[in-house]
Coordinates of C-alpha atoms and ligand atoms in Angstrom, one line a residue:
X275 CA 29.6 16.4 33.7
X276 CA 30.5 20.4 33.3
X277 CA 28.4 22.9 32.9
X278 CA 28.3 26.1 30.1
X279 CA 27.0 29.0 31.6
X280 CA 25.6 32.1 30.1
X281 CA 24.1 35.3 31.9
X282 CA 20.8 36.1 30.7
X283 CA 20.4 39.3 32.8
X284 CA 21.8 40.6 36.1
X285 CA 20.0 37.8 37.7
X286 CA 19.2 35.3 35.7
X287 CA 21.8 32.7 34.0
X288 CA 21.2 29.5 31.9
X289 CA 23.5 26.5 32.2
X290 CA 23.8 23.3 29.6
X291 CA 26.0 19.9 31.1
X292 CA 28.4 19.1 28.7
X293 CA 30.5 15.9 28.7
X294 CA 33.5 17.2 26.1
X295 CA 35.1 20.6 25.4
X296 CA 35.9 19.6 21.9
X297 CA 37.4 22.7 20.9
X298 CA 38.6 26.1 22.3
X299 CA 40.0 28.9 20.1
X300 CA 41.0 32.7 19.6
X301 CA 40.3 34.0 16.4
X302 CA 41.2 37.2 15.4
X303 CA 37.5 37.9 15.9
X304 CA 36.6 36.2 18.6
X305 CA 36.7 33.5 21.4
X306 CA 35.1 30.0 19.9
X307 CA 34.2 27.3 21.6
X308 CA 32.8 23.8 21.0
X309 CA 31.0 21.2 23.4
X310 CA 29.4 17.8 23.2
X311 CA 26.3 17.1 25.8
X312 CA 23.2 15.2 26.0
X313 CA 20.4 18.1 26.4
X314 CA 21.6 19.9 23.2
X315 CA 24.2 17.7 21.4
X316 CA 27.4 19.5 20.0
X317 CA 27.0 23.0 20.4
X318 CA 29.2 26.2 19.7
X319 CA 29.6 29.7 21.9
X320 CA 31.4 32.7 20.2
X321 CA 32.6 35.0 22.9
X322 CA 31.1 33.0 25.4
X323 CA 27.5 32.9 24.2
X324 CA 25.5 30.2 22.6
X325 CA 25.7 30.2 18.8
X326 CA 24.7 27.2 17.5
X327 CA 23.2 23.5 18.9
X328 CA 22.2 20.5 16.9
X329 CA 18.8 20.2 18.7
X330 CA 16.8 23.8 18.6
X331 CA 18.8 25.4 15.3
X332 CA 16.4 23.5 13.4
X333 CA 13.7 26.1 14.9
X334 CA 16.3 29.7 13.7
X335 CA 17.1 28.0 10.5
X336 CA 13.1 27.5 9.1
X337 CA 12.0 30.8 10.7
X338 CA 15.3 32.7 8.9
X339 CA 14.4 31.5 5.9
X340 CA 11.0 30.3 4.5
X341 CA 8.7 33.4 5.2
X342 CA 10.6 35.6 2.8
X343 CA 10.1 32.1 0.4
X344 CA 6.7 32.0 1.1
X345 CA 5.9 35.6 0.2
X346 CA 8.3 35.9 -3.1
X347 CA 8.9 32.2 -4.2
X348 CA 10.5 33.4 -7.3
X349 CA 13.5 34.1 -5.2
X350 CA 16.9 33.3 -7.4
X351 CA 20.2 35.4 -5.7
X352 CA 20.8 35.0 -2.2
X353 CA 23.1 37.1 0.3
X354 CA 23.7 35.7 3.7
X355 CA 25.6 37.3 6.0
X356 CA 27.0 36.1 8.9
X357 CA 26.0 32.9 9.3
X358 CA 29.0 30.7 9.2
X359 CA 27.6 27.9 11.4
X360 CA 26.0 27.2 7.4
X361 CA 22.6 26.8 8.5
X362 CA 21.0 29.3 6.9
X363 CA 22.6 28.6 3.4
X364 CA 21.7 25.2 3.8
X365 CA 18.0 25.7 4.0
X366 CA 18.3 28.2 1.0
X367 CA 19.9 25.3 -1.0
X368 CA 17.0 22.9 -0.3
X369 CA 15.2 25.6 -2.8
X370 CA 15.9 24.4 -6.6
X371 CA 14.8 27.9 -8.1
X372 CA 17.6 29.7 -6.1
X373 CA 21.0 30.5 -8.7
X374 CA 23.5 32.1 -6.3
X375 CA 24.0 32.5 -2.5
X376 CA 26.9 34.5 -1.3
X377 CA 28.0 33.6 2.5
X378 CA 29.3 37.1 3.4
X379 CA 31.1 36.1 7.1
X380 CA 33.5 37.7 9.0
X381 CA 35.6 34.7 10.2
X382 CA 36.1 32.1 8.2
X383 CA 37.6 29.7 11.3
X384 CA 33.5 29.6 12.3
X385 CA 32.6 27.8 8.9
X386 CA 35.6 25.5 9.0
X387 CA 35.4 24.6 12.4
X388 CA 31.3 23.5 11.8
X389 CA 32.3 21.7 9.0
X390 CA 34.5 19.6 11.5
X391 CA 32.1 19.6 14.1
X392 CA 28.7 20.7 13.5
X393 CA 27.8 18.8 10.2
X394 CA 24.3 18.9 10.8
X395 CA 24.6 22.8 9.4
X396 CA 27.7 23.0 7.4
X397 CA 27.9 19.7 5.3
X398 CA 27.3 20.1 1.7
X399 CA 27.2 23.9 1.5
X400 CA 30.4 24.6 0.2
X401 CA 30.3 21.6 -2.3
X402 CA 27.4 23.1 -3.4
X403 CA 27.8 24.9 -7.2
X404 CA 25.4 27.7 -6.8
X405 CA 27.8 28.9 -3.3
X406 CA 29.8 31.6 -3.1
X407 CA 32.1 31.8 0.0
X408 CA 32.9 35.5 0.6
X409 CA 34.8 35.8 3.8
X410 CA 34.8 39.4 5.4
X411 CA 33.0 42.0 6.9
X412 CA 29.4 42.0 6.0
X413 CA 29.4 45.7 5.9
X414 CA 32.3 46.2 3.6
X415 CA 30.4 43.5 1.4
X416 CA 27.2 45.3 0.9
X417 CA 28.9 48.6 0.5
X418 CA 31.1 47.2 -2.4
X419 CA 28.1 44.9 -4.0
X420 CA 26.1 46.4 -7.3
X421 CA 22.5 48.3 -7.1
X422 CA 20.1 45.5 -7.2
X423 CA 22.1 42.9 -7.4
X424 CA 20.1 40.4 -4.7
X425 CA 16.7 39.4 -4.1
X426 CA 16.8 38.2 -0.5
X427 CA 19.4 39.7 2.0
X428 CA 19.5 37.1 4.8
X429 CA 21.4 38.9 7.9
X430 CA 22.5 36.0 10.6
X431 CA 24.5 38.0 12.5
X432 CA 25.5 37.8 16.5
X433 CA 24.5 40.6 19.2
X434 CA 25.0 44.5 17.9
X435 CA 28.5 44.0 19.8
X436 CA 32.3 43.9 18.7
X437 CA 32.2 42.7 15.0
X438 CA 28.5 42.1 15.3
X439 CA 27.6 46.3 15.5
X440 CA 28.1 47.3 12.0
X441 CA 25.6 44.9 11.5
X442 CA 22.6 47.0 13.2
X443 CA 23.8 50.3 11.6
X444 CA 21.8 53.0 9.5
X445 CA 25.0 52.9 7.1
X446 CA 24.2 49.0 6.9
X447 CA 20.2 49.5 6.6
X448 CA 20.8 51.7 3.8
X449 CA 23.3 49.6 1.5
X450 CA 20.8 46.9 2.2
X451 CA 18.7 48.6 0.7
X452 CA 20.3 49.7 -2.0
X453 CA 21.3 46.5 -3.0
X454 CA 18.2 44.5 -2.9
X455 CA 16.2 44.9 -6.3
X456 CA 12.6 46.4 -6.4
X457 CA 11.3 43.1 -5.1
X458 CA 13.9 42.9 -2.4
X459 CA 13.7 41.4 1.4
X460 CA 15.6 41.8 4.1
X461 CA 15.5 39.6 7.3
X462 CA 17.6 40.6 10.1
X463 CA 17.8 38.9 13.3
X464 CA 16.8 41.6 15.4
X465 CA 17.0 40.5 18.7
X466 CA 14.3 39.9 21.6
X467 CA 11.3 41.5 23.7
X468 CA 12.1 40.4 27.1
X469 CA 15.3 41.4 29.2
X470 CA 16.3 44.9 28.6
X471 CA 19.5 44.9 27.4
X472 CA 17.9 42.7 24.2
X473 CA 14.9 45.1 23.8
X474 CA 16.7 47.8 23.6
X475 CA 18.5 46.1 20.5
X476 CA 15.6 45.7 19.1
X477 CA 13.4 48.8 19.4
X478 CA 16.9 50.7 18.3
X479 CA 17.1 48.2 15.0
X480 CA 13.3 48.7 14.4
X481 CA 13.6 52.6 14.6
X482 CA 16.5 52.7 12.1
X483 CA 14.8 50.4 9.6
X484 CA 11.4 51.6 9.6
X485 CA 13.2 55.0 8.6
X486 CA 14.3 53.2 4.9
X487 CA 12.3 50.7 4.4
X488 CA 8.1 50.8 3.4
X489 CA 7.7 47.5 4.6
X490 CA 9.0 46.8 7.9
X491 CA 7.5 43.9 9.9
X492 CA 8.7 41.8 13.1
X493 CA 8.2 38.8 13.5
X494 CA 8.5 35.9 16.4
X495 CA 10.0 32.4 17.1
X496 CA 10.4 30.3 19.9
X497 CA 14.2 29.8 20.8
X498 CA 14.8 27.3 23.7
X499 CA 18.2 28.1 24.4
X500 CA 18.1 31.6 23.5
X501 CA 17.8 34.4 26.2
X502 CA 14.1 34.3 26.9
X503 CA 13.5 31.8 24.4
X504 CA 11.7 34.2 22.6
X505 CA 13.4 35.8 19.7
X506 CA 12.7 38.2 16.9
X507 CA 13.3 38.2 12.6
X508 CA 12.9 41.6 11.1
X509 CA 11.0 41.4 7.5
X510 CA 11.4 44.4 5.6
X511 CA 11.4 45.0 2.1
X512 CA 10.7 47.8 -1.0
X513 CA 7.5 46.4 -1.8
X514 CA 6.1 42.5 -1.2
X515 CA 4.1 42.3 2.3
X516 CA 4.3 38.8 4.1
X517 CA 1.1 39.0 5.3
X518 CA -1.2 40.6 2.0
X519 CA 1.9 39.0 -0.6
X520 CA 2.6 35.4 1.1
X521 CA 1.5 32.6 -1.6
X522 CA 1.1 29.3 1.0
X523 CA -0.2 27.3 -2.1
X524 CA 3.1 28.5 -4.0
X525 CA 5.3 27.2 -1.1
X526 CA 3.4 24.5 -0.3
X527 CA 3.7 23.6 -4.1
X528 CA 7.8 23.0 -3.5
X529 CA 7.1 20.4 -1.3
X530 CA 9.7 21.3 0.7
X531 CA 9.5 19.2 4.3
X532 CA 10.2 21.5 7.4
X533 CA 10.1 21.0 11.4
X534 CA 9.2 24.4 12.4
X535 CA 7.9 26.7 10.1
X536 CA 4.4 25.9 8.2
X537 CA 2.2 28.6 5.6
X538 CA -0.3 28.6 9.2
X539 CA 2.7 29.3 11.6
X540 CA 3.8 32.1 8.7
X541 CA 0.6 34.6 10.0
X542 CA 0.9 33.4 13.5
X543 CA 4.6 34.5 13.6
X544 CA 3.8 38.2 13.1
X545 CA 0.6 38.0 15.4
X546 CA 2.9 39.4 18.6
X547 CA 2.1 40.4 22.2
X548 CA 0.7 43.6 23.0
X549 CA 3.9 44.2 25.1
X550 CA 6.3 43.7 22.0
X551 CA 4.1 45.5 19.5
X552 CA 4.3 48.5 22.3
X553 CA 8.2 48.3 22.5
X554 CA 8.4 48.3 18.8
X555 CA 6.3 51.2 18.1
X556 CA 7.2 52.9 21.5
X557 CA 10.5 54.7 19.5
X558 CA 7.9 56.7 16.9
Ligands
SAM657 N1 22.1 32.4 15.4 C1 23.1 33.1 16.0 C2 22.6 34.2 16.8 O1 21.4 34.6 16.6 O2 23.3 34.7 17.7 C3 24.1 33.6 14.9 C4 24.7 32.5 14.3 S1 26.0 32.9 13.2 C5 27.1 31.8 13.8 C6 26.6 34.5 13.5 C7 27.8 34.8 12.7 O3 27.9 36.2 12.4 C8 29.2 34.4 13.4 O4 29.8 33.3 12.7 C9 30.0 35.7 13.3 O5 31.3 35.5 13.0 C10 29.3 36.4 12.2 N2 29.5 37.9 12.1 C11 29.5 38.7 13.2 N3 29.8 40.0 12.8 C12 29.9 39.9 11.4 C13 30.2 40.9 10.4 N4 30.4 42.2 10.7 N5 30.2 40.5 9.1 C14 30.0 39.2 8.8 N6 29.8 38.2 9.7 C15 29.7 38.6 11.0

């Protein structure tokens, strides 16, 4: 057996055995990588870090998706950027009111490569009718989309570094915003609490979205393989609260099945330590 390796911090570094490498490439993007082992199954690394696993991304994908559900069911037209492992557009299919989801990612050898390997996310998303694949920057995408032209922005992105950074920019907050309708929600992964170099992600993200947008929550999930293992989703939107707006009889009404999230877990999510809520509001 081999071993992946990521650094958590200066002193800390988290290790998964792997039996394969099934796949090793440079994109014009970035360094990809995919590995088959027991703990996690077939997992993917972009640049070295851990992307994607078939065992935990059940626990991302439900907490991505279904609180912004559960507080505006009525959602119809989808954006998701980033994302190209197709988990996230996946669970937005499962929704039969949804019309439209765009996949706004930057490199297009992510999705194809999960189609090969990582079914468990990618199959049946781009057979799906109401898909849109929309290769590119998610910046560009948002800054040439119409005013009010989605309900839900979902932003799936990697770390605020090399093509990731636009994603955590006021320019990028503000297009969000522009594009959402009155209605709107954004949910950005933004990050986690615990080693520095992450919570100072997310307090700068938190600052520069608080600034445009009248709702602006945080809320928490529990990532095993994650740094920390606890990670963050940004809720923020132009009007509809997920704690006074959420309709749990709505949701539960769709009879969707999920392993993670549940209209209880919803309230609990946002119910964070003292130490986060500090670090979040530290930066007024
Ligand atoms: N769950 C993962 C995480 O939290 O680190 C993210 C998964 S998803 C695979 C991240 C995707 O964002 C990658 O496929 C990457 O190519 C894409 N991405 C990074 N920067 C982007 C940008 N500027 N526009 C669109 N997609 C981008």
């Amino acid at each position: 057996m081999s071993w992946y390796t990521e650094q958590w911090s200066e002193d800390c570094k988290f290790s998964v055995g792997y039996e394969k490498h099934l796949h090793s490439e440079k994109s014009p993007f970035q360094q990809i990588d995919f590995y088959e082992g027991k703990e996690f199954g077939t997992f993917f690394t972009l640049d070295g870090l851990m992307m994607v696993n078939e065992k935990d991304e059940f626990i991302y994908h439900d907490m991505i998706v279904h609180p912004a559900f559960a507080t505006n069911p009525d959602i119809k037209k989808v954006l998701v950027i980033g994302g190209g492992d197709g988990g996230t557009a996946r669970e937005v299919l499962r929704y039969p009111g949804v019309e439209q989801v765009v996949l706004a990612e930057i490199d297009e050898q992510v999705f194809r490569l999960c189609q090969q390997y990582l079914p468990i996310t990618a199959a049946g998303v781009e057979e799906d009718p109401r898909m849109e694949l929309a290769f590119g920057d998610g910046l560009a995408y948002v800054q040439n989309a119409p005013d009010a032209s989605f309900d839900l922005i979902l932003v799936d992105s990697t770390d605020p570094v090399s093509v990731g950074e636009g994603l955590f920019t006021t320019a990028f907050y503000n297009e969000c915003y522009r594009v959402l309708n009155d209605k709107g929600i954004l949910i950005n992964q933004h990050e986690s609490p615990y080693f520095p170099e992450y919570a100072e992600n997310m307090k700068k993200a938190r600052t520069k979205i608080k600034k445009i947008f009248p709702v602006a929550r945080v809320y928490q999930y529990h990532m095993p393989t994650y740094p920390s293992g606890h990670w963050l989703f940004g809720f923020a939107s132009k009007s509809l609260d997920p704690l006074k707006d959420a309709d749990a009889d709505a949701w539960n009404a769709i009879g969707l099945q999920t392993k993670y999230y549940n209209t209880d877990l919803h309230y609990g999510a946002f119910a964070l330590p003292s130490y986060v809520r500090e670090a979040l509001d530290s930066e007024e």
